[in-house]
Amino acid sequence: MSAPIIAVDAMGGDYGPRCIVPASLDCLSEYPSLHLILVGQASHLERYLDSHQGVDRSRLSIVDAPEVIGMDELPSLALRGKPQSSMRLALEQVRDGRANACVSAGNTGALMALARHVLKTLPGIDRPAMAAAIPTERNPCLLLDLGANVDCTPDNLCQFAIMGSVAAQVLGTAQPRVALLNVGTEDTKGNQLVKQAAVLLQQVEDLNYQGYIEGDGLFRGEADVIVCDGFVGNVLLKSSEGLARMLSRKGEVLFRRSWLSRLQGALAIPLLRELRAELVPSQYNGAGFLGLQGIVVKSHGGAGREDFQAALRNALRDIEQDLPQQLSRRLQPML
């Protein structure tokens, strides 16, 4: 494979270039073959690059984008009113073959609308779905949708399940177990959306559909792919991230409470560090938009330097796996 190239929306997210530029430079140091295209207001990007001494610019280029899409901006306005936004021009780098992937921490709704408009969906797919790996007691589980599609139809959930299953296979899971997230495992439980989606999934050939799963089953690792609408998925994702941070901070407070607890903490530090490394949300930052004719990775809007670097790593992994082409080839017999 030729050297991978990632187009980065350098103006997106809560922190913009002051976080994204150093994260990008860190990733260039980590991957000697990687090339990055920083898309944003060139004067701002140059200023942040100048603040990092000894930067090797041979694998880094800048595309000037005078417009920025706000985090609270309506997707329709972003789609029609800002043709020179950093997000749109970053996506166009992928469309025009100048980059293999796009990474943005910007407005999710705008990124969804622009990605569908600029890159188009794969044949047979109505809507892309945001998918990310969630840590469990066993192997990470692919959860989708994570917020790109708040309102879904049963057909949407069925397509998400098929895409998630294929993506899990591409990423190394043979015969991935697929489940629908629900308020119970009995056939009588759930709303009409989930019940109708279940009927469709039972009819899909070559899909290892397991039925319903509850939220605690996700973290026990009872499925490899879990499907839900974007409203539920986003609430679950944010809740799990908040819980992981709370447990980490609670542990630190408890082990500082007295000299005895500090002694116990010192003995437990190696295990705590290992647990934190497995659960820290930044390690799992970066949700891929499955179903597009190109690779797009959405970073958390509040992502810090290490978090955004994780999103870049996920984009690089999808490039190496040639994910859109693999999805397109394997989806057709199942749709």
XYZ file of C-alpha atoms in Angstrom:
335
model
C 0.000 0.000 0.000
C 1.200 3.521 -0.791
C 1.815 5.963 2.046
C -1.509 6.688 3.812
C -2.805 10.267 3.720
C -5.361 11.634 6.193
C -7.176 14.948 5.751
C -7.726 16.596 9.131
C -10.445 19.150 9.855
C -8.120 21.233 11.991
C -10.756 23.778 13.052
C -13.291 21.313 14.487
C -14.087 20.464 18.083
C -14.024 22.492 21.280
C -10.294 23.250 21.099
C -9.597 23.514 17.367
C -6.008 23.800 16.147
C -4.434 24.313 19.572
C -5.265 20.662 20.275
C -5.443 19.185 16.781
C -2.099 20.507 15.483
C 0.043 18.993 18.288
C -1.984 15.754 18.130
C -1.305 15.572 14.403
C 2.409 16.144 14.921
C 2.462 13.403 17.562
C 0.845 11.010 15.093
C 3.370 11.885 12.379
C 6.153 10.998 14.813
C 4.431 7.732 15.697
C 3.879 6.623 12.066
C 6.870 7.425 9.798
C 4.943 6.627 6.582
C 1.884 8.749 7.405
C 1.103 12.003 5.564
C -1.367 14.571 6.905
C -3.289 17.391 5.244
C -4.336 20.024 7.785
C -7.432 21.836 6.543
C -8.293 25.142 8.170
C -7.483 28.821 8.394
C -3.889 28.787 7.209
C -2.679 31.725 9.329
C -3.889 30.040 12.524
C -2.387 26.692 11.574
C 0.982 28.236 10.688
C 1.077 29.992 14.048
C 0.537 26.758 15.954
C 3.070 24.926 13.782
C 5.647 27.661 14.380
C 5.255 27.159 18.127
C 6.585 23.606 17.774
C 10.303 23.814 17.116
C 11.958 21.417 14.690
C 8.744 20.284 12.994
C 9.365 18.137 9.913
C 7.029 19.589 7.273
C 7.915 17.030 4.586
C 4.855 14.867 5.424
C 2.527 17.719 6.282
C 0.620 20.119 4.070
C -2.013 22.805 4.626
C -5.207 23.508 2.714
C -6.580 26.965 3.467
C -10.255 26.949 4.479
C -11.559 30.405 5.427
C -14.869 29.196 6.904
C -15.533 27.265 10.123
C -18.672 25.307 11.045
C -19.751 25.996 14.614
C -20.456 23.170 17.027
C -24.080 24.331 17.409
C -24.683 25.177 13.746
C -27.625 23.629 11.927
C -26.513 20.915 9.465
C -28.675 22.430 6.714
C -26.889 25.777 7.034
C -23.485 24.096 7.093
C -24.404 22.142 3.966
C -25.673 25.069 1.920
C -24.048 28.136 3.385
C -20.360 27.328 3.887
C -18.779 25.852 0.753
C -15.288 26.789 1.988
C -15.533 25.307 5.469
C -12.650 23.239 6.846
C -14.963 20.255 7.296
C -16.233 20.299 3.731
C -12.818 20.837 2.146
C -11.356 18.014 4.256
C -14.066 15.667 2.940
C -13.390 16.841 -0.606
C -9.753 15.778 -0.216
C -11.079 12.219 0.166
C -13.595 12.537 -2.662
C -10.950 13.825 -5.067
C -8.420 11.121 -4.199
C -5.926 13.400 -2.464
C -6.501 11.712 0.913
C -7.512 8.229 2.055
C -9.539 9.376 5.044
C -10.965 12.396 6.840
C -10.932 12.991 10.607
C -13.007 15.696 12.285
C -13.959 16.617 15.843
C -16.562 19.056 14.574
C -20.347 19.249 14.565
C -21.674 15.665 14.231
C -24.845 16.595 12.367
C -22.947 18.769 9.914
C -20.321 16.088 9.360
C -23.050 13.518 8.678
C -24.843 15.775 6.191
C -21.680 16.863 4.403
C -20.218 13.345 4.277
C -23.390 11.988 2.670
C -23.435 14.861 0.200
C -19.746 14.861 -0.714
C -18.854 11.154 -0.549
C -22.256 9.460 -1.061
C -23.309 6.182 0.544
C -22.456 2.682 -0.596
C -25.004 0.976 -2.884
C -27.955 -0.321 -0.863
C -27.192 1.808 2.209
C -29.645 4.575 3.110
C -27.732 6.180 5.982
C -24.216 5.890 7.347
C -23.889 4.823 10.973
C -21.353 5.909 13.573
C -19.605 2.879 15.054
C -16.936 2.520 17.711
C -15.383 -0.212 19.832
C -16.573 -0.337 23.451
C -14.475 -2.161 26.097
C -16.079 -5.238 27.665
C -15.046 -8.068 29.992
C -13.962 -9.957 26.873
C -13.102 -8.376 23.548
C -14.220 -4.873 22.521
C -17.762 -4.730 21.116
C -18.703 -2.676 18.054
C -21.624 -0.396 18.980
C -23.698 1.485 16.392
C -25.281 3.981 15.889
C -23.638 6.443 18.277
C -25.518 9.614 17.432
C -25.513 10.231 13.693
C -29.103 8.933 13.318
C -31.293 9.869 16.251
C -34.482 8.804 14.471
C -34.273 5.434 12.714
C -36.529 3.029 10.854
C -36.419 -0.764 11.204
C -34.696 -0.912 7.805
C -31.995 1.458 9.087
C -31.302 -0.755 12.111
C -31.179 -3.820 9.880
C -28.621 -2.146 7.601
C -26.596 -1.031 10.635
C -26.486 -4.619 11.870
C -25.281 -5.928 8.512
C -22.628 -3.211 8.224
C -21.494 -3.791 11.799
C -21.197 -7.526 11.228
C -19.154 -7.057 8.057
C -16.932 -4.435 9.701
C -16.293 -6.732 12.671
C -15.262 -9.501 10.276
C -12.937 -7.152 8.388
C -11.370 -6.156 11.704
C -10.742 -9.777 12.672
C -13.835 -11.299 14.347
C -15.037 -14.485 12.665
C -18.819 -14.975 12.763
C -19.496 -11.918 14.946
C -22.476 -12.230 17.279
C -25.005 -9.483 16.485
C -27.643 -8.263 18.952
C -30.273 -5.533 19.252
C -30.046 -3.347 22.341
C -33.334 -3.547 24.242
C -34.924 -3.143 27.676
C -35.203 -6.914 28.012
C -34.296 -10.129 26.248
C -37.850 -11.500 25.937
C -39.609 -11.279 22.584
C -42.424 -9.256 24.141
C -40.096 -6.471 25.377
C -39.206 -3.278 23.553
C -40.813 -0.628 21.369
C -42.166 -1.146 17.872
C -38.905 0.003 16.245
C -36.886 -2.720 17.950
C -39.525 -5.419 17.445
C -39.866 -4.697 13.721
C -36.083 -4.566 13.292
C -35.803 -7.959 14.995
C -38.196 -9.482 12.454
C -36.048 -8.146 9.602
C -32.797 -9.362 11.142
C -34.118 -12.885 11.603
C -34.556 -13.051 7.824
C -31.005 -11.972 6.882
C -28.916 -14.894 5.671
C -25.321 -15.300 6.891
C -25.948 -12.960 9.832
C -25.180 -14.418 13.250
C -28.126 -12.667 14.899
C -28.456 -13.481 18.608
C -31.627 -11.546 19.451
C -32.050 -8.875 22.134
C -29.400 -7.800 24.618
C -29.586 -5.512 27.655
C -27.053 -2.838 28.543
C -25.241 -4.942 31.117
C -24.855 -7.715 28.536
C -22.812 -5.326 26.431
C -20.182 -4.922 29.145
C -20.144 -8.672 29.858
C -19.120 -9.178 26.232
C -22.190 -11.200 25.242
C -22.134 -9.828 21.675
C -19.537 -8.600 19.184
C -21.867 -6.104 17.457
C -24.709 -4.254 19.167
C -27.223 -2.157 17.261
C -29.465 0.691 18.414
C -30.667 4.077 17.222
C -28.366 7.062 17.612
C -30.266 8.552 20.549
C -29.859 5.439 22.690
C -26.323 4.784 21.474
C -25.086 8.274 22.278
C -26.598 8.198 25.776
C -24.994 4.793 26.406
C -21.606 5.938 25.112
C -21.516 9.159 27.144
C -22.735 7.343 30.263
C -20.034 4.678 29.990
C -17.346 7.335 29.444
C -18.551 9.252 32.488
C -18.633 6.104 34.609
C -15.067 5.174 33.625
C -13.820 8.646 34.606
C -15.759 8.610 37.891
C -14.358 5.213 38.928
C -10.828 6.351 38.136
C -11.188 9.560 40.161
C -12.942 7.802 43.042
C -10.066 5.347 43.247
C -7.534 8.174 43.420
C -9.487 9.908 46.222
C -9.892 6.718 48.239
C -6.186 5.884 48.072
C -5.257 9.376 49.314
C -7.626 9.307 52.304
C -5.110 8.135 54.968
C -1.555 6.857 55.345
C -2.875 3.282 55.325
C -4.925 3.810 52.172
C -1.904 5.494 50.536
C 0.171 2.409 51.372
C -2.538 0.155 49.924
C -2.713 2.407 46.882
C 1.021 2.139 46.333
C 0.713 -1.636 46.237
C -2.269 -1.457 43.877
C -0.878 1.219 41.523
C 0.349 -1.188 38.803
C -3.067 -2.864 38.611
C -4.885 0.483 38.673
C -2.760 1.812 35.839
C -3.444 -1.299 33.785
C -7.189 -0.996 34.418
C -7.183 2.716 33.551
C -5.314 2.023 30.317
C -8.048 -0.422 29.322
C -11.004 1.774 30.285
C -9.846 5.351 29.595
C -12.246 6.851 27.029
C -9.445 8.491 25.029
C -8.186 5.065 23.953
C -11.511 4.410 22.198
C -12.046 7.896 20.771
C -12.947 8.007 17.111
C -16.172 6.635 15.645
C -16.109 5.570 12.001
C -18.978 6.451 9.660
C -19.830 3.063 8.176
C -21.632 3.019 4.829
C -19.885 5.872 3.015
C -17.817 5.667 -0.169
C -14.824 6.855 1.782
C -13.385 6.771 5.302
C -14.632 9.374 7.785
C -13.816 9.242 11.491
C -15.621 11.437 14.007
C -13.622 12.415 17.064
C -15.339 13.498 20.266
C -15.914 17.261 20.230
C -14.221 17.645 23.596
C -11.266 15.469 22.619
C -7.881 16.406 23.996
C -4.492 15.823 22.411
C -4.240 12.095 23.181
C -7.911 11.556 22.349
C -7.597 13.094 18.887
C -4.467 11.062 18.246
C -6.534 7.923 18.935
C -9.044 9.043 16.288
C -6.218 9.422 13.778
C -5.044 5.902 14.623
C -8.546 4.565 13.958
C -8.589 6.259 10.554
C -5.198 4.754 9.758
C -6.470 1.296 10.736
C -9.484 1.674 8.434
C -7.186 2.734 5.593
C -4.979 -0.304 6.114
C -8.070 -2.559 6.086
C -9.458 -0.816 2.968
C -12.734 -0.735 4.890
C -15.170 0.917 2.415
C -14.170 -1.417 -0.425
C -14.363 -4.467 1.822
C -17.770 -3.357 3.080
C -19.066 -2.742 -0.434
C -17.941 -6.148 -1.662
C -19.300 -8.133 1.288
C -22.539 -6.179 1.783
C -24.115 -6.840 -1.581
C -25.037 -10.515 -1.053
C -26.618 -9.659 2.331
C -28.731 -6.629 1.390
